[in-house]
CSV table of C-alpha atoms and ligand atoms in Angstrom, one decimal:
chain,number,residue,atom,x,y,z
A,1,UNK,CA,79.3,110.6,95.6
A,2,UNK,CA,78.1,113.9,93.7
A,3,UNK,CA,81.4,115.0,92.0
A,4,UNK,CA,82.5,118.4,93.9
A,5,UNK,CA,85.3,120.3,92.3
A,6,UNK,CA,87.8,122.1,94.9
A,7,UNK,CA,87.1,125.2,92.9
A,8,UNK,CA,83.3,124.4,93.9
A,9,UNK,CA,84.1,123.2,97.3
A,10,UNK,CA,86.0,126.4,97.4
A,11,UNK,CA,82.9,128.6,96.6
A,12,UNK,CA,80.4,127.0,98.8
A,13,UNK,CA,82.4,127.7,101.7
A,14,UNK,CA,83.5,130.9,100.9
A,15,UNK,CA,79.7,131.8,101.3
A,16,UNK,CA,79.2,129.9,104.5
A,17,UNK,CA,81.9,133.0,105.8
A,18,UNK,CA,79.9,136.1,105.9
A,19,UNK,CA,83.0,138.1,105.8
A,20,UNK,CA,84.4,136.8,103.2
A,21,UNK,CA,86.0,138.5,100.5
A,22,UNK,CA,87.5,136.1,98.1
A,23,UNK,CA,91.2,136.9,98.5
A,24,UNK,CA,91.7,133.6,100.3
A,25,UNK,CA,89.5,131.6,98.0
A,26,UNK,CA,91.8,133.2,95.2
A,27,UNK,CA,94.9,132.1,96.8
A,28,UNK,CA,94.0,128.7,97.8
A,29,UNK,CA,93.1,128.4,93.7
A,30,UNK,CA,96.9,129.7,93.2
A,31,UNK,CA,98.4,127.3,95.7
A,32,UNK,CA,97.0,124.2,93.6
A,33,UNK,CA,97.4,125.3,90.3
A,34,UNK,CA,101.3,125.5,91.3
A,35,UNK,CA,100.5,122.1,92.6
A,36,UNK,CA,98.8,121.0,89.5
A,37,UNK,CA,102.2,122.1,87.6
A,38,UNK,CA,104.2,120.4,90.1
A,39,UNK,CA,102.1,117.1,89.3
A,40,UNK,CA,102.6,117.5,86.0
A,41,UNK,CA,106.5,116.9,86.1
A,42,UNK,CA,106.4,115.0,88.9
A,43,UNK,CA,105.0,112.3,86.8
A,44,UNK,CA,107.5,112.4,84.2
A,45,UNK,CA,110.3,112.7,87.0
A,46,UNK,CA,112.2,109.6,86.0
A,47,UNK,CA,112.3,110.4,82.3
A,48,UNK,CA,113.7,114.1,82.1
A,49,UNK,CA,117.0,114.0,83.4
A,50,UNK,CA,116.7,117.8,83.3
A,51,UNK,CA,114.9,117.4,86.3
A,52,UNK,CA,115.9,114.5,88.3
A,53,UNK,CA,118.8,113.9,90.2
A,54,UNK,CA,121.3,116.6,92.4
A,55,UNK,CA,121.0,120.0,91.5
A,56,UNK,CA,124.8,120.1,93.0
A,57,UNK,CA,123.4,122.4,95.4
A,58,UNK,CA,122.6,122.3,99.1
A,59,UNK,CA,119.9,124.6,100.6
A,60,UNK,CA,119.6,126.7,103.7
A,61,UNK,CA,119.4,123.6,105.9
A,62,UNK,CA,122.7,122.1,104.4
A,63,UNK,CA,120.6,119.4,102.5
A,64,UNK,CA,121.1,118.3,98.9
A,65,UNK,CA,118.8,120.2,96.8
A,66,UNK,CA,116.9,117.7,94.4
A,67,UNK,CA,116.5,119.5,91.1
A,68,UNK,CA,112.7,119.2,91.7
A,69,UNK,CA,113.0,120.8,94.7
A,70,UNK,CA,114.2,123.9,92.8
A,71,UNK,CA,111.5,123.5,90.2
A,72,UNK,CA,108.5,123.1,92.8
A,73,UNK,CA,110.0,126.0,95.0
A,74,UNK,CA,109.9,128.1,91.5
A,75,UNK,CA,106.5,126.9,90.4
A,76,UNK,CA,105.3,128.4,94.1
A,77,UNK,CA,107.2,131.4,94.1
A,78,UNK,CA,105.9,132.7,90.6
A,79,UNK,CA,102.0,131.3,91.3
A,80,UNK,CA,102.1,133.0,94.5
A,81,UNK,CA,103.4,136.0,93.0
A,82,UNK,CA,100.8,135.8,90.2
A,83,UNK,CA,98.3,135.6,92.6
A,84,UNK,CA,97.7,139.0,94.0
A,85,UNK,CA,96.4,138.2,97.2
A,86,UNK,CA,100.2,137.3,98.2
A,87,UNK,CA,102.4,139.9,99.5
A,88,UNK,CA,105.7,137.6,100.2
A,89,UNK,CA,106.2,133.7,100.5
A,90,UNK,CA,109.1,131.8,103.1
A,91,UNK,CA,110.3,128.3,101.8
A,92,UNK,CA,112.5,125.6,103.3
A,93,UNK,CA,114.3,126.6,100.1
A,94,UNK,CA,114.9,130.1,100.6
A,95,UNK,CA,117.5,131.6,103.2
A,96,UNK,CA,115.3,134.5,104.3
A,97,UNK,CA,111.9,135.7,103.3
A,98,UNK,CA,110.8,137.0,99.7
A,99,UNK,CA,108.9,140.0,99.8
A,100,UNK,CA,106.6,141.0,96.5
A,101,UNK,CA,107.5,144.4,95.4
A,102,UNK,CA,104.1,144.3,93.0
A,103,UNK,CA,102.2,143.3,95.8
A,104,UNK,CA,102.4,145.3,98.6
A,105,UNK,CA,98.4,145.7,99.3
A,106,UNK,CA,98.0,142.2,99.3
A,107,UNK,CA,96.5,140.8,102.6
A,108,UNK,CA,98.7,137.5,102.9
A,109,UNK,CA,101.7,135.7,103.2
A,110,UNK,CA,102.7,132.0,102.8
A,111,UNK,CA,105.3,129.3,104.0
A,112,UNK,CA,105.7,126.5,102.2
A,113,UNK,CA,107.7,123.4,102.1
A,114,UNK,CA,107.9,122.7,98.2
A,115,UNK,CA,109.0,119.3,97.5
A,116,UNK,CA,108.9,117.3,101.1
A,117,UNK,CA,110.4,114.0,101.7
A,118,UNK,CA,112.4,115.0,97.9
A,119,UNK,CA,115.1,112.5,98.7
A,120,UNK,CA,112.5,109.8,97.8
A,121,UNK,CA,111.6,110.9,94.4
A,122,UNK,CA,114.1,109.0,93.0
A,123,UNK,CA,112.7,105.9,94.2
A,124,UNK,CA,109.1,106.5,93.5
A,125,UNK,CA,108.1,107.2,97.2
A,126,UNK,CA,105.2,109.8,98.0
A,127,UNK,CA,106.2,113.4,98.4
A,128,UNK,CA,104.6,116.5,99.1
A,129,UNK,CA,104.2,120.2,99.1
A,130,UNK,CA,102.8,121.6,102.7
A,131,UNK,CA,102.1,125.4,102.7
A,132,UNK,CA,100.9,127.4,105.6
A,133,UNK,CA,99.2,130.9,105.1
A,134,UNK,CA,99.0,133.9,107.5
A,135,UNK,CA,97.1,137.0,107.1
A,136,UNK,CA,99.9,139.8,107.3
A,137,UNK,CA,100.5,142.1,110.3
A,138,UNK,CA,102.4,144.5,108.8
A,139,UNK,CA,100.6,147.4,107.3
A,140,UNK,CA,98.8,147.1,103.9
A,141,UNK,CA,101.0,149.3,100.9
A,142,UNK,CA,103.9,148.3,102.5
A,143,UNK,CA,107.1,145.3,102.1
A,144,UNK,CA,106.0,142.3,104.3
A,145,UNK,CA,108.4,141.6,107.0
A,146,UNK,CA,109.7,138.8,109.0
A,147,UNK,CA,107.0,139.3,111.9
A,148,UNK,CA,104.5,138.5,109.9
A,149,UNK,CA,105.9,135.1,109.5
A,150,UNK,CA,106.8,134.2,112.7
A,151,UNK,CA,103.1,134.1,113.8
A,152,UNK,CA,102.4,130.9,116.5
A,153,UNK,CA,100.8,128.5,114.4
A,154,UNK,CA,97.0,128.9,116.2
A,155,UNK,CA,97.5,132.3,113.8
A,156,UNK,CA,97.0,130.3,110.3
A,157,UNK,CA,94.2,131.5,108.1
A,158,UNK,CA,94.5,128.4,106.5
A,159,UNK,CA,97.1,124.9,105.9
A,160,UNK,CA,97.2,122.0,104.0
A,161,UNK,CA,99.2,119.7,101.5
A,162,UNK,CA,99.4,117.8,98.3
A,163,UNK,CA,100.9,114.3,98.6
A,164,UNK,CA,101.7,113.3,95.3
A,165,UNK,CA,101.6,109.1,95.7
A,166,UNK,CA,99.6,106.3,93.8
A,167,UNK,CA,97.4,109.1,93.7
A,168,UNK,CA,97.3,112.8,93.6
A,169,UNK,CA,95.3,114.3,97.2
A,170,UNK,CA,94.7,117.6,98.3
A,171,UNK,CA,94.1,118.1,102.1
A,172,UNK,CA,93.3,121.6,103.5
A,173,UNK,CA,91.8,123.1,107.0
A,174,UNK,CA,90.9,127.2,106.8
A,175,UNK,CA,89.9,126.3,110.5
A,176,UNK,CA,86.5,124.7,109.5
A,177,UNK,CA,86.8,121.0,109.4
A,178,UNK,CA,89.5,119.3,107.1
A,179,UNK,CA,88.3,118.1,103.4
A,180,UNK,CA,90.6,116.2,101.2
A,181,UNK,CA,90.1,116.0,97.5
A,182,UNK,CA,91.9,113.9,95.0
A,183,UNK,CA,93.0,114.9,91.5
A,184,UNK,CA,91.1,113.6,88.0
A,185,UNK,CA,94.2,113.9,85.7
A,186,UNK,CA,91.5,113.3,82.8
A,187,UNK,CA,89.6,116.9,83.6
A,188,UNK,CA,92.3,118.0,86.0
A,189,UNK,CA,90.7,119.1,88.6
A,190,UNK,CA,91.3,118.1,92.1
A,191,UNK,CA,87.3,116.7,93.5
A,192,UNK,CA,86.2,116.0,97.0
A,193,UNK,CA,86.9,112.6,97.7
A,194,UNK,CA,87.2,113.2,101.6
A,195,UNK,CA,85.0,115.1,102.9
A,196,UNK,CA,85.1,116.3,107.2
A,197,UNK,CA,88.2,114.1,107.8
A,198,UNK,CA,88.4,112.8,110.8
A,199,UNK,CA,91.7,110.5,112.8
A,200,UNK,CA,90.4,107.6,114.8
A,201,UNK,CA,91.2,108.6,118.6
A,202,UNK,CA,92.9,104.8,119.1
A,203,UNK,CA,95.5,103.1,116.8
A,204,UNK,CA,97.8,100.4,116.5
A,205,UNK,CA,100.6,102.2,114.3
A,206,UNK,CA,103.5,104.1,115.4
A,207,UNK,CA,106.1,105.9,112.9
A,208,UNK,CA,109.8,107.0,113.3
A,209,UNK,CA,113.3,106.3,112.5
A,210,UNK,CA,113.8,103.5,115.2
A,211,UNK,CA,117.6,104.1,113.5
A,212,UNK,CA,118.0,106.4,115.8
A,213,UNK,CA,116.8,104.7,119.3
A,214,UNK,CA,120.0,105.0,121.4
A,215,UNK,CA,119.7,109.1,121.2
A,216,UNK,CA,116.0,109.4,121.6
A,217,UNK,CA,114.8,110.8,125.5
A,218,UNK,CA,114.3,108.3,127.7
A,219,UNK,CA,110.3,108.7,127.9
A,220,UNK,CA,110.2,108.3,124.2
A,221,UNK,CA,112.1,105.2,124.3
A,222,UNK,CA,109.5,103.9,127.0
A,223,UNK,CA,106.7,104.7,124.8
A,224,UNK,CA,108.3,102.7,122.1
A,225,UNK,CA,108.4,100.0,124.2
A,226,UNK,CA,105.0,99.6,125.2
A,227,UNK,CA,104.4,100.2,121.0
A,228,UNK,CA,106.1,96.9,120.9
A,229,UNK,CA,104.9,95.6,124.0
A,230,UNK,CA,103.7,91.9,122.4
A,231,UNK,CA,103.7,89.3,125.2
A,232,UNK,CA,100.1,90.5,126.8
A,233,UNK,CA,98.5,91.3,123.5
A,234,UNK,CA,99.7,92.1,119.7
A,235,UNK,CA,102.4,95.2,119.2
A,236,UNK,CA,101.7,97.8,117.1
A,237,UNK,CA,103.0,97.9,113.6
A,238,UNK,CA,105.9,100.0,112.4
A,239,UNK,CA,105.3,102.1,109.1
A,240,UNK,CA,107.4,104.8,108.4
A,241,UNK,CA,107.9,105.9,104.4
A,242,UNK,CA,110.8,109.1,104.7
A,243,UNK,CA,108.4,111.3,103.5
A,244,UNK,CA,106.4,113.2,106.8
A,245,UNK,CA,103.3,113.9,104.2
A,246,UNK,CA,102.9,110.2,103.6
A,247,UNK,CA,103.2,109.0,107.0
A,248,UNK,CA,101.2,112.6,108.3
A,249,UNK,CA,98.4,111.8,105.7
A,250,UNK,CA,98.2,107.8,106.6
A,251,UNK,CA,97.8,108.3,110.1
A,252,UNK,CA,95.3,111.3,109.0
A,253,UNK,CA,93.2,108.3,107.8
A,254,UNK,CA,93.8,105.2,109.6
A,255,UNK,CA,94.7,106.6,112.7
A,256,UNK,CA,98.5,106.3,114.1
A,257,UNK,CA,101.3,108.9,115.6
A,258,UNK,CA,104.6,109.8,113.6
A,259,UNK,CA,107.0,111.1,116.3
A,260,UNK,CA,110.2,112.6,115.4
A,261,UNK,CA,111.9,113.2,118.7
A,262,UNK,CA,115.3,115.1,119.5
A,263,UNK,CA,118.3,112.8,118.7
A,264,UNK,CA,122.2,113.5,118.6
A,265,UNK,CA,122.2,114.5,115.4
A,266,UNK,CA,119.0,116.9,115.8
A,267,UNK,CA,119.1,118.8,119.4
A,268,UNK,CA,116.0,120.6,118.4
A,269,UNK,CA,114.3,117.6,116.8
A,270,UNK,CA,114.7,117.5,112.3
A,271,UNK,CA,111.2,119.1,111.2
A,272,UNK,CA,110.9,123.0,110.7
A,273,UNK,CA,108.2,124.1,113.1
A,274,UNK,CA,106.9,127.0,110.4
A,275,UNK,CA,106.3,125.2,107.3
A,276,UNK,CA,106.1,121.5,108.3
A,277,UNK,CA,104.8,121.3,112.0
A,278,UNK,CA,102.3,123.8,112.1
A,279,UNK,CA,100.4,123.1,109.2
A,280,UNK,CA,100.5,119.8,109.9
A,281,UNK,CA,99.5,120.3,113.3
A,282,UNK,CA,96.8,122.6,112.3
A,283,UNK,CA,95.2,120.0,110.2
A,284,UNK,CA,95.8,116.9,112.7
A,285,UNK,CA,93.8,119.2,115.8
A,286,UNK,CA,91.1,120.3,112.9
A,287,UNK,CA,90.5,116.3,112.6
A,288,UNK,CA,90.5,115.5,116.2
A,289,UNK,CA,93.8,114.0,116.9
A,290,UNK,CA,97.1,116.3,118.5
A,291,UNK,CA,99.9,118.1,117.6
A,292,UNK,CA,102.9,118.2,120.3
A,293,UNK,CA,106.9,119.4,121.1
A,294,UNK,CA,106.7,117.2,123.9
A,295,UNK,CA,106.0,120.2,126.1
A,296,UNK,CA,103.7,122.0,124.7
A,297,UNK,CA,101.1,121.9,121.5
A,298,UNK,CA,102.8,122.6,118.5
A,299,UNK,CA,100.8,125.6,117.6
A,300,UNK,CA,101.6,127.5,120.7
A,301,UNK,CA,105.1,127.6,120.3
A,302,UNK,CA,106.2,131.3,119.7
A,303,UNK,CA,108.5,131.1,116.5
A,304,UNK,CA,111.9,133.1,116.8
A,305,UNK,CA,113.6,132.0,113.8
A,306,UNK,CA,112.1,131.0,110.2
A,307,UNK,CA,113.5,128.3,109.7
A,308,UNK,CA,113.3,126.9,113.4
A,309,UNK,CA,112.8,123.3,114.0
A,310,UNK,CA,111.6,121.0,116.6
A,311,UNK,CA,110.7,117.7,118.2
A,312,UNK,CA,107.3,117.1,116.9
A,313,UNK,CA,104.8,114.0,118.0
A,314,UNK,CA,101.4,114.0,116.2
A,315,UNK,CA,98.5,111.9,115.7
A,316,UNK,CA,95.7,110.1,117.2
A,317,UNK,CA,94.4,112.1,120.4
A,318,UNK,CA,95.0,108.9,122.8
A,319,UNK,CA,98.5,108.4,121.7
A,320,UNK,CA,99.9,111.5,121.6
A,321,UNK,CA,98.3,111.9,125.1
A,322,UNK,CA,99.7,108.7,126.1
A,323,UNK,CA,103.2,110.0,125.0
A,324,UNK,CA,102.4,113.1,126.7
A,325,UNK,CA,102.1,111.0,130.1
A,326,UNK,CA,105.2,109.7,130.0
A,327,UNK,CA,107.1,112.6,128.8
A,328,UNK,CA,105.5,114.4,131.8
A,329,UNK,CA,106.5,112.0,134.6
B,1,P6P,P1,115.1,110.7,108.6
B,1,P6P,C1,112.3,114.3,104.8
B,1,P6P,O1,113.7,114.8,104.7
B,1,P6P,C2,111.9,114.7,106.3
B,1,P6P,O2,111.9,116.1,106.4
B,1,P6P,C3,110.5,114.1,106.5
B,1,P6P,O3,109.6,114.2,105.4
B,1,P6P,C4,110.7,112.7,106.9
B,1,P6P,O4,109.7,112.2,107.8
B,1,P6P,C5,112.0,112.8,107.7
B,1,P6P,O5,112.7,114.0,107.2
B,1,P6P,C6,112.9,111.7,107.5
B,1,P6P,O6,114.1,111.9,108.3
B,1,P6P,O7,116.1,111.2,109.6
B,1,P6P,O8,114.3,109.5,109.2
B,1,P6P,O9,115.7,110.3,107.2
């Protein structure tokens, strides 16, 4: 394969949109180069106790902050800020939305999940950054505001992730197809290793915290039988990592649904609809698979609240469909 940069990648496609201006290309380029740094220490998590372990803190959501966590959601902030085509950011780390005083003309805003799945760093699992970006609807030469982050997710100029893992991948929709690109630490620069991703309709793996069975719905826990349904032909196979990214970007390739239903603990389900769901389910419909609450597609679901969160089933098309059945009847 002809070796593509993202910059490159970046550039062709920029052309292919005859109103395009460059202020999305530029802050795509931002997003990864905070990814890049992100890499960068990533890598060298387990020897700089500066940066590993509990920052003794506990963010928005009441979870532990890792000390990365608070590094990646800095490394975002100031990139984003940098970049000029950013007029205020939201992140899973931040209580309410930051606004960019030096960049009030600029034409987007971006949520952004900095370090996902963080509670596995310690053990070497995959993580990942998710982002989501929004052109603003506020007017241009003024502070952003909330509203123009609580846009329903069929709104997003663009989504994507990097899963930091065995290997270093970039995976990004701006509504045209989703292309994946993995990162050459000897040049670094992330190039196209997967191009027009696309999830296989059928599969034979299923993802969840089975830990919590007794408080899933009832329909759920019918679906999770027929996953194991093994006497008239081979159950599926259980993978799930702790990290949505990993099991998301999996799936992505191989086909599979990662469901993360309501459960006592989670009334509303555990993932945060603005800055995990929606991108997520952005990319999975770009790639032919679906995106669901169990009611409705994810990325109709009118946010009220930034950090909002919800049951979320995603995939293959046949399986979520297949789930969809069941939660209908
Ligand atoms: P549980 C990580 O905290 C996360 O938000 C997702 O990345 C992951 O899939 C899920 O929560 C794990 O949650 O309840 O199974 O530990």
């Amino acid at each position: 394969m002809q070796l593509i940069t993202l910059d490159e990648f970046i550039a062709v496609n920029q052309e292919k949109h005859k109103d395009a201006t460059g202020e999305l290309s530029g802050l795509l380029r931002d997003i990864v180069l905070a990814c890049k740094i992100v890499h960068r220490d990533l890598s060298k998590a387990g020897l700089v106790d500066t940066i590993l372990g509990d920052a003794e803190k506990t963010n928005v959501q009441g979870e532990e902050v890792k000390k990365l966590d608070e590094f990646a959601n800095e490394i975002l902030k100031k990139c984003l800020q940098n970049s000029g085509e950013c007029c205020g950011i939201a992140s899973e780390e931040e209580e309410d939305i930051v606004c960019f005083e030096n960049r009030k003309d600029a034409k987007y805003v971006v949520l952004f999940d900095p370090l996902d799945g963080s509670s596995n760093i310690d053990c070497v699992a995959p993580v990942g950054t998710i982002f989501s970006v929004y052109e603003r609807i506020s007017k241009a030469g003024e502070k952003c505001t909330l509203e123009d982050f609580l846009q329903r997710g069929d709104k997003q100029a663009a989504a994507g992730y990097v899963i930091y893992g065995s290997s270093t991948v970039m995976v990004y929709t701006t509504g045209q197809g989703v292309n994946g690109f993995t990162l050459d630490p000897s040049i670094g620069e992330f190039c196209l290793s997967h191009p027009e991703m696309k999830t296989p309709e059928d599969a034979k793996t299923y993802s969840l915290n089975q830990g919590n069975y007794n408080s899933f719905p009832d329909d759920v826990k019918d679906f999770i039988s027929h996953c194991m349904e093994g006497t008239t032909r081979k159950p599926f196979s259980l993978r799930y990592i702790g990290s949505m990214v990993a099991d998301f970007h999996r799936n992505l390739l191989k086909g599979g649904i990662y469901l993360y239903p309501s459960t006592s603990d989670s009334k509303t389900g555990k993932l945060r609809l603005m800055y995990e769901c929606n991108p997520l389910a952005f990319l999975q419909e770009q790639a032919g698979g679906k995106a669901t609450n169990g009611a409705q597609r994810i990325l109709e679901i009118q946010p009220q609240k930034l950090h909002q969160r919800t049951p979320v089933y995603i995939g293959s098309k046949n399986l979520v469909e297949m789930l969809q059945e069941k939660v209908s009847q």
